[in-house]
Amino acid sequence: MKYISTRGEAPSLNFEDVLLTGLASDGGLYVPETLPEYSLDEIRSWRGLPYHELAFRILKPFVDGAIPDDEFATMLKDTYGVFGHKAVAPLAQIDHNEFVLELFQGPTLAFKDFALQLLGRLLDHVLEKRGERVVIMGATSGDTGSAAIEGCKRCKNIDIFILHPHNRVSEVQRRQMTTIAGDNIHNLAIDGNFDDCQSMVKASFGDQSFLRGERRLVAVNSINWARIMAQIVYYFYASLNLGGPDREMAFSVPTGNFGDIFAGYLARKMGLPIGQLIVATNQNDILHRVMSNNVYEKHPLAHTLSPSMDIVVSSNFERLLFDLYDRDGAVLNDLMRRLNTDAVTLDEARLAKARDVFDSYAVNDDVTVETIRTVFDETGYLLDPHTAIGVKAARETRRSAINPMITLGTAHPVKFAPAVERAGLKTPELPHHLTDLMEREERYTVLPNELQRVQAYVTDAVFG
Ligand SMILES: *Cc1c(COP(=O)(O)O)cnc(C)c1O
């Protein structure tokens, strides 16, 4: 399978190279040139498969020979074998025909484990084969960093540097990153905010000369195609467990960078009957504003109780726009450039195509807290603030009472104590494998908010 850039100018790549790349050289994002499509009969034949076997069937065409089938099957079994629940992605029912898909059973208790546990293993395989070493650099406000470190901690051929804003991530989230021991793991606490961290990572990808041409940087954010790909699987899994493909499903997805929900859109294009996809945002609602009013415009960042969805722009929205604009890279190039400075209006007919399946809804902190409380009172089930936003959006925008409504449960509530406490509820216990998290030894280095200091640190650690 070939991968092409949304901006039409970068060379097309095979799976291995797309795995080892961040942004395309033209500033775009890589997407598959074509998607596999399945009949209802084929999808039906996957009923009852364990998660990793379903993953093998769905992901094999994307990996396309880069890894021998038997090794890929074993890799997937290992990847999803580390999850804390035998069903990997179990469904919890919270009302008539309404469900939460629990995507927080992985080692770091958020859905990012689904992709990053696999990404670490994919990278390890490909790098070993090529005899190559790479450097991972990523910025995190919490969930991405711990999931990336957990996913890559065993990879001999990767040095991983995760930047987080010093004193601005929760203690559980920080400890999930800083207590993982390994000579190849580097936690950098930056005296700045998340944007500062992200800017330094972006600048480093833009000019990699500090790595002396001897190493390349690999991205672990959802710019990386492999992350999106891994997330397609659980849409099929949830559907098959609720009577799909013979019933249409609706999914509500707590959204930041549009990565998770874009995977749902791809599942639909591959043939899974999905009647509705709900873009659920917090107060950082650029996606809700474009979906409802057709203005795509940056607003300043707001800090909310659902920090993993605190974004200014949604990078993966570009992948959807590419489809809406008939995969015309030149048009996308122009559109994305204008967005840097202006409010952009989309072509109404093209936006209407998106609205056939997408709805959107924005939820503020007060309503998030209220939803956590309401669902707890109704069912005894405790939602994390991100998932609560998904549930609220589902209840406000649901189109069909007949189609099962599935909200993606993106994180475990134990990671987000402030929201749970504001709802007047007790933060739950840490799961079994993390009970001693608060006692474990931490390792991180505090650095000033200066690109040169950070890059010098990386160079020094890599080339020592
Ligand atoms: C990353 C994250 C999200 C947002 O996912 P996107 O793919 O960026 O839309 C939502 N909830 C939680 C808990 C996350 O960690």
Tab-separated table of N, CA and C in Angstrom, residues 179-316:
chain	number	residue	atom	x	y	z
A	179	THR	N	8.522	7.326	36.278
A	179	THR	CA	8.918	6.174	37.091
A	179	THR	C	9.277	4.967	36.228
A	180	ILE	N	9.276	5.140	34.919
A	180	ILE	CA	9.672	4.035	34.054
A	180	ILE	C	11.179	4.133	33.833
A	181	ALA	N	11.892	3.116	34.302
A	181	ALA	CA	13.351	3.167	34.238
A	181	ALA	C	13.845	2.668	32.887
A	182	GLY	N	14.923	3.246	32.409
A	182	GLY	CA	15.520	2.797	31.157
A	182	GLY	C	16.517	3.840	30.688
A	183	ASP	N	17.679	3.399	30.249
A	183	ASP	CA	18.700	4.357	29.824
A	183	ASP	C	18.277	5.123	28.583
A	184	ASN	N	17.338	4.551	27.827
A	184	ASN	CA	16.919	5.214	26.592
A	184	ASN	C	15.723	6.138	26.811
A	185	ILE	N	15.282	6.290	28.068
A	185	ILE	CA	14.090	7.099	28.355
A	185	ILE	C	14.493	8.404	29.030
A	186	HIS	N	14.055	9.513	28.473
A	186	HIS	CA	14.423	10.820	29.018
A	186	HIS	C	13.180	11.674	29.174
A	187	ASN	N	12.850	11.998	30.407
A	187	ASN	CA	11.752	12.915	30.679
A	187	ASN	C	12.315	14.303	30.916
A	188	LEU	N	11.866	15.253	30.100
A	188	LEU	CA	12.348	16.617	30.240
A	188	LEU	C	11.197	17.498	30.721
A	189	ALA	N	11.356	18.047	31.917
A	189	ALA	CA	10.350	18.962	32.465
A	189	ALA	C	10.773	20.370	32.069
A	190	ILE	N	9.975	20.992	31.239
A	190	ILE	CA	10.353	22.294	30.682
A	190	ILE	C	9.708	23.412	31.506
A	191	ASP	N	10.503	24.420	31.836
A	191	ASP	CA	9.957	25.599	32.520
A	191	ASP	C	9.163	26.414	31.517
A	192	GLY	N	7.954	25.992	31.248
A	192	GLY	CA	7.100	26.658	30.264
A	192	GLY	C	5.774	25.924	30.227
A	193	ASN	N	4.931	26.248	29.240
A	193	ASN	CA	3.650	25.558	29.147
A	193	ASN	C	3.680	24.517	28.020
A	194	PHE	N	2.558	23.850	27.813
A	194	PHE	CA	2.525	22.787	26.816
A	194	PHE	C	2.861	23.305	25.420
A	195	ASP	N	2.360	24.499	25.095
A	195	ASP	CA	2.653	25.079	23.777
A	195	ASP	C	4.151	25.260	23.560
A	196	ASP	N	4.840	25.693	24.615
A	196	ASP	CA	6.298	25.860	24.518
A	196	ASP	C	6.954	24.520	24.197
A	197	CYS	N	6.494	23.482	24.872
A	197	CYS	CA	7.055	22.143	24.629
A	197	CYS	C	6.799	21.735	23.180
A	198	GLN	N	5.564	21.936	22.746
A	198	GLN	CA	5.201	21.530	21.394
A	198	GLN	C	5.994	22.329	20.345
A	199	SER	N	6.177	23.613	20.604
A	199	SER	CA	6.924	24.431	19.638
A	199	SER	C	8.358	23.927	19.505
A	200	MET	N	8.959	23.537	20.620
A	200	MET	CA	10.344	23.053	20.556
A	200	MET	C	10.418	21.732	19.787
A	201	VAL	N	9.424	20.902	19.975
A	201	VAL	CA	9.409	19.631	19.235
A	201	VAL	C	9.240	19.911	17.740
A	202	LYS	N	8.312	20.807	17.423
A	202	LYS	CA	8.077	21.162	16.012
A	202	LYS	C	9.339	21.717	15.372
A	203	ALA	N	9.985	22.629	16.080
A	203	ALA	CA	11.214	23.240	15.546
A	203	ALA	C	12.290	22.178	15.335
A	204	SER	N	12.342	21.220	16.226
A	204	SER	CA	13.357	20.177	16.112
A	204	SER	C	13.088	19.284	14.900
A	205	PHE	N	11.813	19.002	14.638
A	205	PHE	CA	11.482	18.225	13.438
A	205	PHE	C	11.828	19.025	12.181
A	206	GLY	N	11.597	20.330	12.244
A	206	GLY	CA	11.841	21.187	11.079
A	206	GLY	C	13.314	21.275	10.706
A	207	ASP	N	14.185	21.305	11.703
A	207	ASP	CA	15.626	21.363	11.445
A	207	ASP	C	16.308	20.346	12.352
A	208	GLN	N	16.646	19.203	11.766
A	208	GLN	CA	17.177	18.096	12.566
A	208	GLN	C	18.703	18.073	12.585
A	209	SER	N	19.328	19.213	12.243
A	209	SER	CA	20.787	19.197	12.132
A	209	SER	C	21.481	18.935	13.476
A	210	PHE	N	20.768	19.181	14.592
A	210	PHE	CA	21.383	18.872	15.892
A	210	PHE	C	21.628	17.379	16.049
A	211	LEU	N	21.021	16.564	15.185
A	211	LEU	CA	21.279	15.117	15.219
A	211	LEU	C	22.352	14.722	14.209
A	212	ARG	N	23.043	15.718	13.675
A	212	ARG	CA	24.247	15.543	12.854
A	212	ARG	C	24.054	14.646	11.634
A	213	GLY	N	22.820	14.526	11.175
A	213	GLY	CA	22.575	13.673	10.012
A	213	GLY	C	22.754	12.193	10.308
A	214	GLU	N	22.959	11.849	11.574
A	214	GLU	CA	23.187	10.438	11.914
A	214	GLU	C	21.943	9.742	12.441
A	215	ARG	N	20.959	10.520	12.852
A	215	ARG	CA	19.711	9.943	13.365
A	215	ARG	C	18.561	10.724	12.768
A	216	ARG	N	17.401	10.049	12.660
A	216	ARG	CA	16.223	10.830	12.305
A	216	ARG	C	15.238	10.852	13.457
A	217	LEU	N	14.386	11.880	13.446
A	217	LEU	CA	13.344	12.002	14.466
A	217	LEU	C	12.091	11.284	13.990
A	218	VAL	N	11.468	10.556	14.901
A	218	VAL	CA	10.207	9.877	14.595
A	218	VAL	C	9.122	10.482	15.488
A	219	ALA	N	7.931	10.666	14.905
A	219	ALA	CA	6.825	11.297	15.640
A	219	ALA	C	5.973	10.250	16.344
A	220	VAL	N	5.556	10.567	17.559
A	220	VAL	CA	4.632	9.669	18.262
A	220	VAL	C	3.259	10.308	18.455
A	221	ASN	N	3.074	11.525	17.951
A	221	ASN	CA	1.725	12.097	18.040
A	221	ASN	C	0.886	11.559	16.876
A	222	SER	N	-0.363	11.987	16.827
A	222	SER	CA	-1.265	11.331	15.869
A	222	SER	C	-1.039	11.794	14.426
A	223	ILE	N	-0.011	12.611	14.215
A	223	ILE	CA	0.489	12.849	12.865
A	223	ILE	C	0.935	11.508	12.267
A	224	ASN	N	1.465	10.637	13.117
A	224	ASN	CA	1.979	9.353	12.653
A	224	ASN	C	0.823	8.431	12.238
A	225	TRP	N	0.827	8.039	10.971
A	225	TRP	CA	-0.261	7.235	10.421
A	225	TRP	C	-0.532	5.959	11.235
A	226	ALA	N	0.534	5.332	11.746
A	226	ALA	CA	0.355	4.060	12.442
A	226	ALA	C	-0.570	4.210	13.647
A	227	ARG	N	-0.583	5.410	14.244
A	227	ARG	CA	-1.475	5.601	15.379
A	227	ARG	C	-2.934	5.574	14.945
A	228	ILE	N	-3.228	6.253	13.864
A	228	ILE	CA	-4.613	6.282	13.365
A	228	ILE	C	-5.056	4.863	12.998
A	229	MET	N	-4.182	4.191	12.269
A	229	MET	CA	-4.475	2.851	11.773
A	229	MET	C	-4.909	1.909	12.907
A	230	ALA	N	-4.149	1.927	14.005
A	230	ALA	CA	-4.436	1.004	15.109
A	230	ALA	C	-5.819	1.269	15.707
A	231	GLN	N	-6.268	2.518	15.611
A	231	GLN	CA	-7.527	2.891	16.253
A	231	GLN	C	-8.749	2.503	15.430
A	232	ILE	N	-8.557	2.110	14.198
A	232	ILE	CA	-9.699	1.678	13.375
A	232	ILE	C	-10.317	0.411	13.963
A	233	VAL	N	-9.444	-0.420	14.536
A	233	VAL	CA	-9.871	-1.767	14.939
A	233	VAL	C	-11.015	-1.744	15.936
A	234	TYR	N	-10.937	-0.840	16.946
A	234	TYR	CA	-11.946	-0.956	17.998
A	234	TYR	C	-13.334	-0.506	17.570
A	235	TYR	N	-13.440	0.235	16.509
A	235	TYR	CA	-14.781	0.537	15.983
A	235	TYR	C	-15.437	-0.752	15.471
A	236	PHE	N	-14.664	-1.549	14.762
A	236	PHE	CA	-15.184	-2.834	14.287
A	236	PHE	C	-15.510	-3.752	15.474
A	237	TYR	N	-14.593	-3.773	16.431
A	237	TYR	CA	-14.747	-4.674	17.582
A	237	TYR	C	-16.032	-4.358	18.342
A	238	ALA	N	-16.243	-3.085	18.643
A	238	ALA	CA	-17.443	-2.691	19.387
A	238	ALA	C	-18.692	-3.039	18.592
A	239	SER	N	-18.668	-2.731	17.311
A	239	SER	CA	-19.833	-2.975	16.483
A	239	SER	C	-20.163	-4.472	16.423
A	240	LEU	N	-19.139	-5.272	16.168
A	240	LEU	CA	-19.366	-6.720	16.074
A	240	LEU	C	-19.922	-7.297	17.379
A	241	ASN	N	-19.587	-6.675	18.486
A	241	ASN	CA	-20.074	-7.170	19.773
A	241	ASN	C	-21.503	-6.725	20.093
A	242	LEU	N	-22.049	-5.828	19.273
A	242	LEU	CA	-23.415	-5.339	19.534
A	242	LEU	C	-24.335	-5.636	18.352
A	243	GLY	N	-23.999	-6.654	17.591
A	243	GLY	CA	-24.904	-7.043	16.506
A	243	GLY	C	-24.537	-6.481	15.140
A	244	GLY	N	-23.407	-5.784	15.058
A	244	GLY	CA	-22.951	-5.332	13.749
A	244	GLY	C	-22.392	-6.493	12.971
A	245	PRO	N	-22.305	-6.412	11.653
A	245	PRO	CA	-22.646	-5.253	10.825
A	245	PRO	C	-24.119	-5.213	10.445
A	246	ASP	N	-24.963	-6.018	11.123
A	246	ASP	CA	-26.368	-6.051	10.729
A	246	ASP	C	-27.190	-4.957	11.409
A	247	ARG	N	-26.566	-4.204	12.258
A	247	ARG	CA	-27.198	-3.005	12.811
A	247	ARG	C	-26.220	-1.860	12.593
A	248	GLU	N	-26.762	-0.691	12.359
A	248	GLU	CA	-25.937	0.500	12.253
A	248	GLU	C	-25.616	1.002	13.666
A	249	MET	N	-24.406	1.519	13.850
A	249	MET	CA	-23.997	2.034	15.159
A	249	MET	C	-23.809	3.546	15.091
A	250	ALA	N	-23.893	4.181	16.266
A	250	ALA	CA	-23.482	5.583	16.389
A	250	ALA	C	-22.332	5.628	17.391
A	251	PHE	N	-21.333	6.457	17.099
A	251	PHE	CA	-20.203	6.609	18.011
A	251	PHE	C	-20.067	8.074	18.408
A	252	SER	N	-19.854	8.308	19.698
A	252	SER	CA	-19.535	9.651	20.173
A	252	SER	C	-18.091	9.646	20.664
A	253	VAL	N	-17.298	10.599	20.162
A	253	VAL	CA	-15.853	10.529	20.378
A	253	VAL	C	-15.323	11.831	20.988
A	254	PRO	N	-14.839	11.768	22.232
A	254	PRO	CA	-14.186	12.942	22.835
A	254	PRO	C	-12.962	13.306	21.991
A	255	THR	N	-12.938	14.529	21.486
A	255	THR	CA	-11.988	14.841	20.417
A	255	THR	C	-11.091	16.019	20.753
A	256	GLY	N	-9.820	15.881	20.402
A	256	GLY	CA	-8.864	16.980	20.490
A	256	GLY	C	-8.272	17.202	19.119
A	257	ASN	N	-7.342	16.347	18.751
A	257	ASN	CA	-6.674	16.474	17.457
A	257	ASN	C	-7.371	15.726	16.325
A	258	PHE	N	-8.578	15.235	16.569
A	258	PHE	CA	-9.383	14.579	15.523
A	258	PHE	C	-8.786	13.251	15.052
A	259	GLY	N	-7.842	12.693	15.824
A	259	GLY	CA	-7.232	11.441	15.396
A	259	GLY	C	-8.155	10.247	15.620
A	260	ASP	N	-8.677	10.153	16.840
A	260	ASP	CA	-9.493	9.014	17.209
A	260	ASP	C	-10.754	8.956	16.339
A	261	ILE	N	-11.402	10.078	16.167
A	261	ILE	CA	-12.657	10.070	15.402
A	261	ILE	C	-12.376	9.875	13.910
A	262	PHE	N	-11.230	10.321	13.451
A	262	PHE	CA	-10.890	10.081	12.041
A	262	PHE	C	-10.769	8.576	11.780
A	263	ALA	N	-10.289	7.833	12.765
A	263	ALA	CA	-10.220	6.373	12.621
A	263	ALA	C	-11.631	5.793	12.451
A	264	GLY	N	-12.620	6.383	13.125
A	264	GLY	CA	-14.005	5.934	12.976
A	264	GLY	C	-14.535	6.227	11.581
A	265	TYR	N	-14.169	7.371	11.064
A	265	TYR	CA	-14.552	7.738	9.699
A	265	TYR	C	-13.957	6.746	8.693
A	266	LEU	N	-12.726	6.325	8.937
A	266	LEU	CA	-12.101	5.340	8.044
A	266	LEU	C	-12.799	3.979	8.154
A	267	ALA	N	-13.160	3.597	9.382
A	267	ALA	CA	-13.863	2.316	9.570
A	267	ALA	C	-15.138	2.322	8.732
A	268	ARG	N	-15.822	3.450	8.727
A	268	ARG	CA	-17.060	3.571	7.949
A	268	ARG	C	-16.778	3.448	6.456
A	269	LYS	N	-15.703	4.109	6.015
A	269	LYS	CA	-15.358	4.015	4.595
A	269	LYS	C	-14.962	2.599	4.192
A	270	MET	N	-14.464	1.841	5.156
A	270	MET	CA	-14.064	0.458	4.866
A	270	MET	C	-15.258	-0.486	4.856
A	271	GLY	N	-16.448	0.024	5.178
A	271	GLY	CA	-17.644	-0.790	5.036
A	271	GLY	C	-18.431	-1.017	6.314
A	272	LEU	N	-17.920	-0.547	7.455
A	272	LEU	CA	-18.650	-0.754	8.710
A	272	LEU	C	-19.860	0.190	8.752
A	273	PRO	N	-21.055	-0.369	8.959
A	273	PRO	CA	-22.227	0.505	9.010
A	273	PRO	C	-22.222	1.413	10.256
A	274	ILE	N	-21.868	2.661	10.049
A	274	ILE	CA	-21.887	3.666	11.121
A	274	ILE	C	-22.830	4.769	10.663
A	275	GLY	N	-23.872	5.014	11.450
A	275	GLY	CA	-24.882	5.986	11.043
A	275	GLY	C	-24.565	7.398	11.490
A	276	GLN	N	-23.748	7.522	12.537
A	276	GLN	CA	-23.482	8.852	13.090
A	276	GLN	C	-22.152	8.846	13.832
A	277	LEU	N	-21.368	9.897	13.606
A	277	LEU	CA	-20.115	10.093	14.347
A	277	LEU	C	-20.209	11.456	15.015
A	278	ILE	N	-20.064	11.479	16.331
A	278	ILE	CA	-20.235	12.742	17.051
A	278	ILE	C	-18.883	13.266	17.515
A	279	VAL	N	-18.581	14.480	17.077
A	279	VAL	CA	-17.365	15.174	17.486
A	279	VAL	C	-17.674	15.870	18.800
A	280	ALA	N	-17.158	15.340	19.908
A	280	ALA	CA	-17.441	15.911	21.223
A	280	ALA	C	-16.222	16.697	21.682
A	281	THR	N	-16.378	18.008	21.884
A	281	THR	CA	-15.228	18.819	22.296
A	281	THR	C	-15.492	19.474	23.647
A	282	ASN	N	-14.417	19.946	24.271
A	282	ASN	CA	-14.581	20.801	25.438
A	282	ASN	C	-14.655	22.251	24.944
A	283	GLN	N	-14.285	23.168	25.811
A	283	GLN	CA	-14.380	24.588	25.453
A	283	GLN	C	-13.457	24.942	24.287
A	284	ASN	N	-12.437	24.138	24.031
A	284	ASN	CA	-11.574	24.335	22.856
A	284	ASN	C	-12.303	23.701	21.671
A	285	ASP	N	-13.196	24.505	21.083
A	285	ASP	CA	-14.250	23.932	20.248
A	285	ASP	C	-14.118	24.275	18.763
A	286	ILE	N	-12.901	24.429	18.284
A	286	ILE	CA	-12.730	24.805	16.878
A	286	ILE	C	-13.492	23.845	15.947
A	287	LEU	N	-13.514	22.573	16.287
A	287	LEU	CA	-14.190	21.601	15.413
A	287	LEU	C	-15.708	21.777	15.474
A	288	HIS	N	-16.214	22.038	16.653
A	288	HIS	CA	-17.659	22.264	16.766
A	288	HIS	C	-18.047	23.536	16.001
A	289	ARG	N	-17.198	24.547	16.070
A	289	ARG	CA	-17.521	25.792	15.365
A	289	ARG	C	-17.510	25.601	13.848
A	290	VAL	N	-16.581	24.822	13.351
A	290	VAL	CA	-16.577	24.642	11.898
A	290	VAL	C	-17.743	23.748	11.470
A	291	MET	N	-18.051	22.734	12.251
A	291	MET	CA	-19.159	21.842	11.893
A	291	MET	C	-20.507	22.573	11.949
A	292	SER	N	-20.691	23.429	12.956
A	292	SER	CA	-22.014	24.044	13.114
A	292	SER	C	-22.149	25.369	12.368
A	293	ASN	N	-21.082	26.171	12.329
A	293	ASN	CA	-21.203	27.510	11.719
A	293	ASN	C	-20.341	27.721	10.495
A	294	ASN	N	-19.569	26.716	10.123
A	294	ASN	CA	-18.669	26.843	8.985
A	294	ASN	C	-17.683	28.006	9.109
A	295	VAL	N	-17.097	28.144	10.294
A	295	VAL	CA	-15.943	29.037	10.434
A	295	VAL	C	-14.840	28.208	11.077
A	296	TYR	N	-13.728	28.125	10.373
A	296	TYR	CA	-12.591	27.384	10.919
A	296	TYR	C	-11.580	28.433	11.343
A	297	GLU	N	-11.505	28.666	12.632
A	297	GLU	CA	-10.727	29.805	13.131
A	297	GLU	C	-10.104	29.477	14.477
A	298	LYS	N	-8.820	29.815	14.613
A	298	LYS	CA	-8.126	29.564	15.877
A	298	LYS	C	-8.619	30.508	16.967
A	299	HIS	N	-8.829	29.984	18.150
A	299	HIS	CA	-9.071	30.798	19.343
A	299	HIS	C	-7.945	30.505	20.330
A	300	PRO	N	-7.726	31.391	21.307
A	300	PRO	CA	-6.679	31.094	22.301
A	300	PRO	C	-7.002	29.811	23.077
A	301	LEU	N	-5.962	29.177	23.573
A	301	LEU	CA	-6.129	27.927	24.321
A	301	LEU	C	-6.837	28.186	25.650
A	302	ALA	N	-7.796	27.335	25.983
A	302	ALA	CA	-8.424	27.384	27.305
A	302	ALA	C	-7.998	26.143	28.080
A	303	HIS	N	-7.644	26.313	29.353
A	303	HIS	CA	-7.298	25.162	30.183
A	303	HIS	C	-8.566	24.627	30.828
A	304	THR	N	-8.858	23.361	30.611
A	304	THR	CA	-10.122	22.786	31.077
A	304	THR	C	-9.863	21.585	31.994
A	305	LEU	N	-10.939	21.021	32.473
A	305	LEU	CA	-10.849	19.812	33.300
A	305	LEU	C	-10.575	18.572	32.459
A	306	SER	N	-10.603	18.727	31.130
A	306	SER	CA	-10.302	17.606	30.227
A	306	SER	C	-9.064	17.978	29.406
A	307	PRO	N	-7.895	18.021	30.067
A	307	PRO	CA	-6.694	18.610	29.465
A	307	PRO	C	-6.213	17.894	28.204
A	308	SER	N	-6.555	16.622	28.039
A	308	SER	CA	-6.064	15.909	26.861
A	308	SER	C	-6.794	16.334	25.589
A	309	MET	N	-7.807	17.180	25.740
A	309	MET	CA	-8.506	17.717	24.579
A	309	MET	C	-8.301	19.227	24.458
A	310	ASP	N	-7.335	19.752	25.191
A	310	ASP	CA	-7.055	21.191	25.120
A	310	ASP	C	-6.142	21.475	23.928
A	311	ILE	N	-6.736	21.944	22.842
A	311	ILE	CA	-5.982	22.190	21.607
A	311	ILE	C	-6.431	23.528	20.999
A	312	VAL	N	-5.601	24.064	20.118
A	312	VAL	CA	-5.977	25.272	19.376
A	312	VAL	C	-6.433	24.897	17.967
A	313	VAL	N	-5.655	24.063	17.281
A	313	VAL	CA	-6.083	23.504	15.992
A	313	VAL	C	-6.069	21.979	16.097
A	314	SER	N	-6.845	21.342	15.260
A	314	SER	CA	-6.943	19.888	15.254
A	314	SER	C	-6.199	19.353	14.050
A	315	SER	N	-4.984	18.869	14.280
A	315	SER	CA	-4.134	18.553	13.133
A	315	SER	C	-4.740	17.537	12.164
A	316	ASN	N	-5.395	16.504	12.692
A	316	ASN	CA	-5.905	15.468	11.783
A	316	ASN	C	-7.138	15.868	10.990
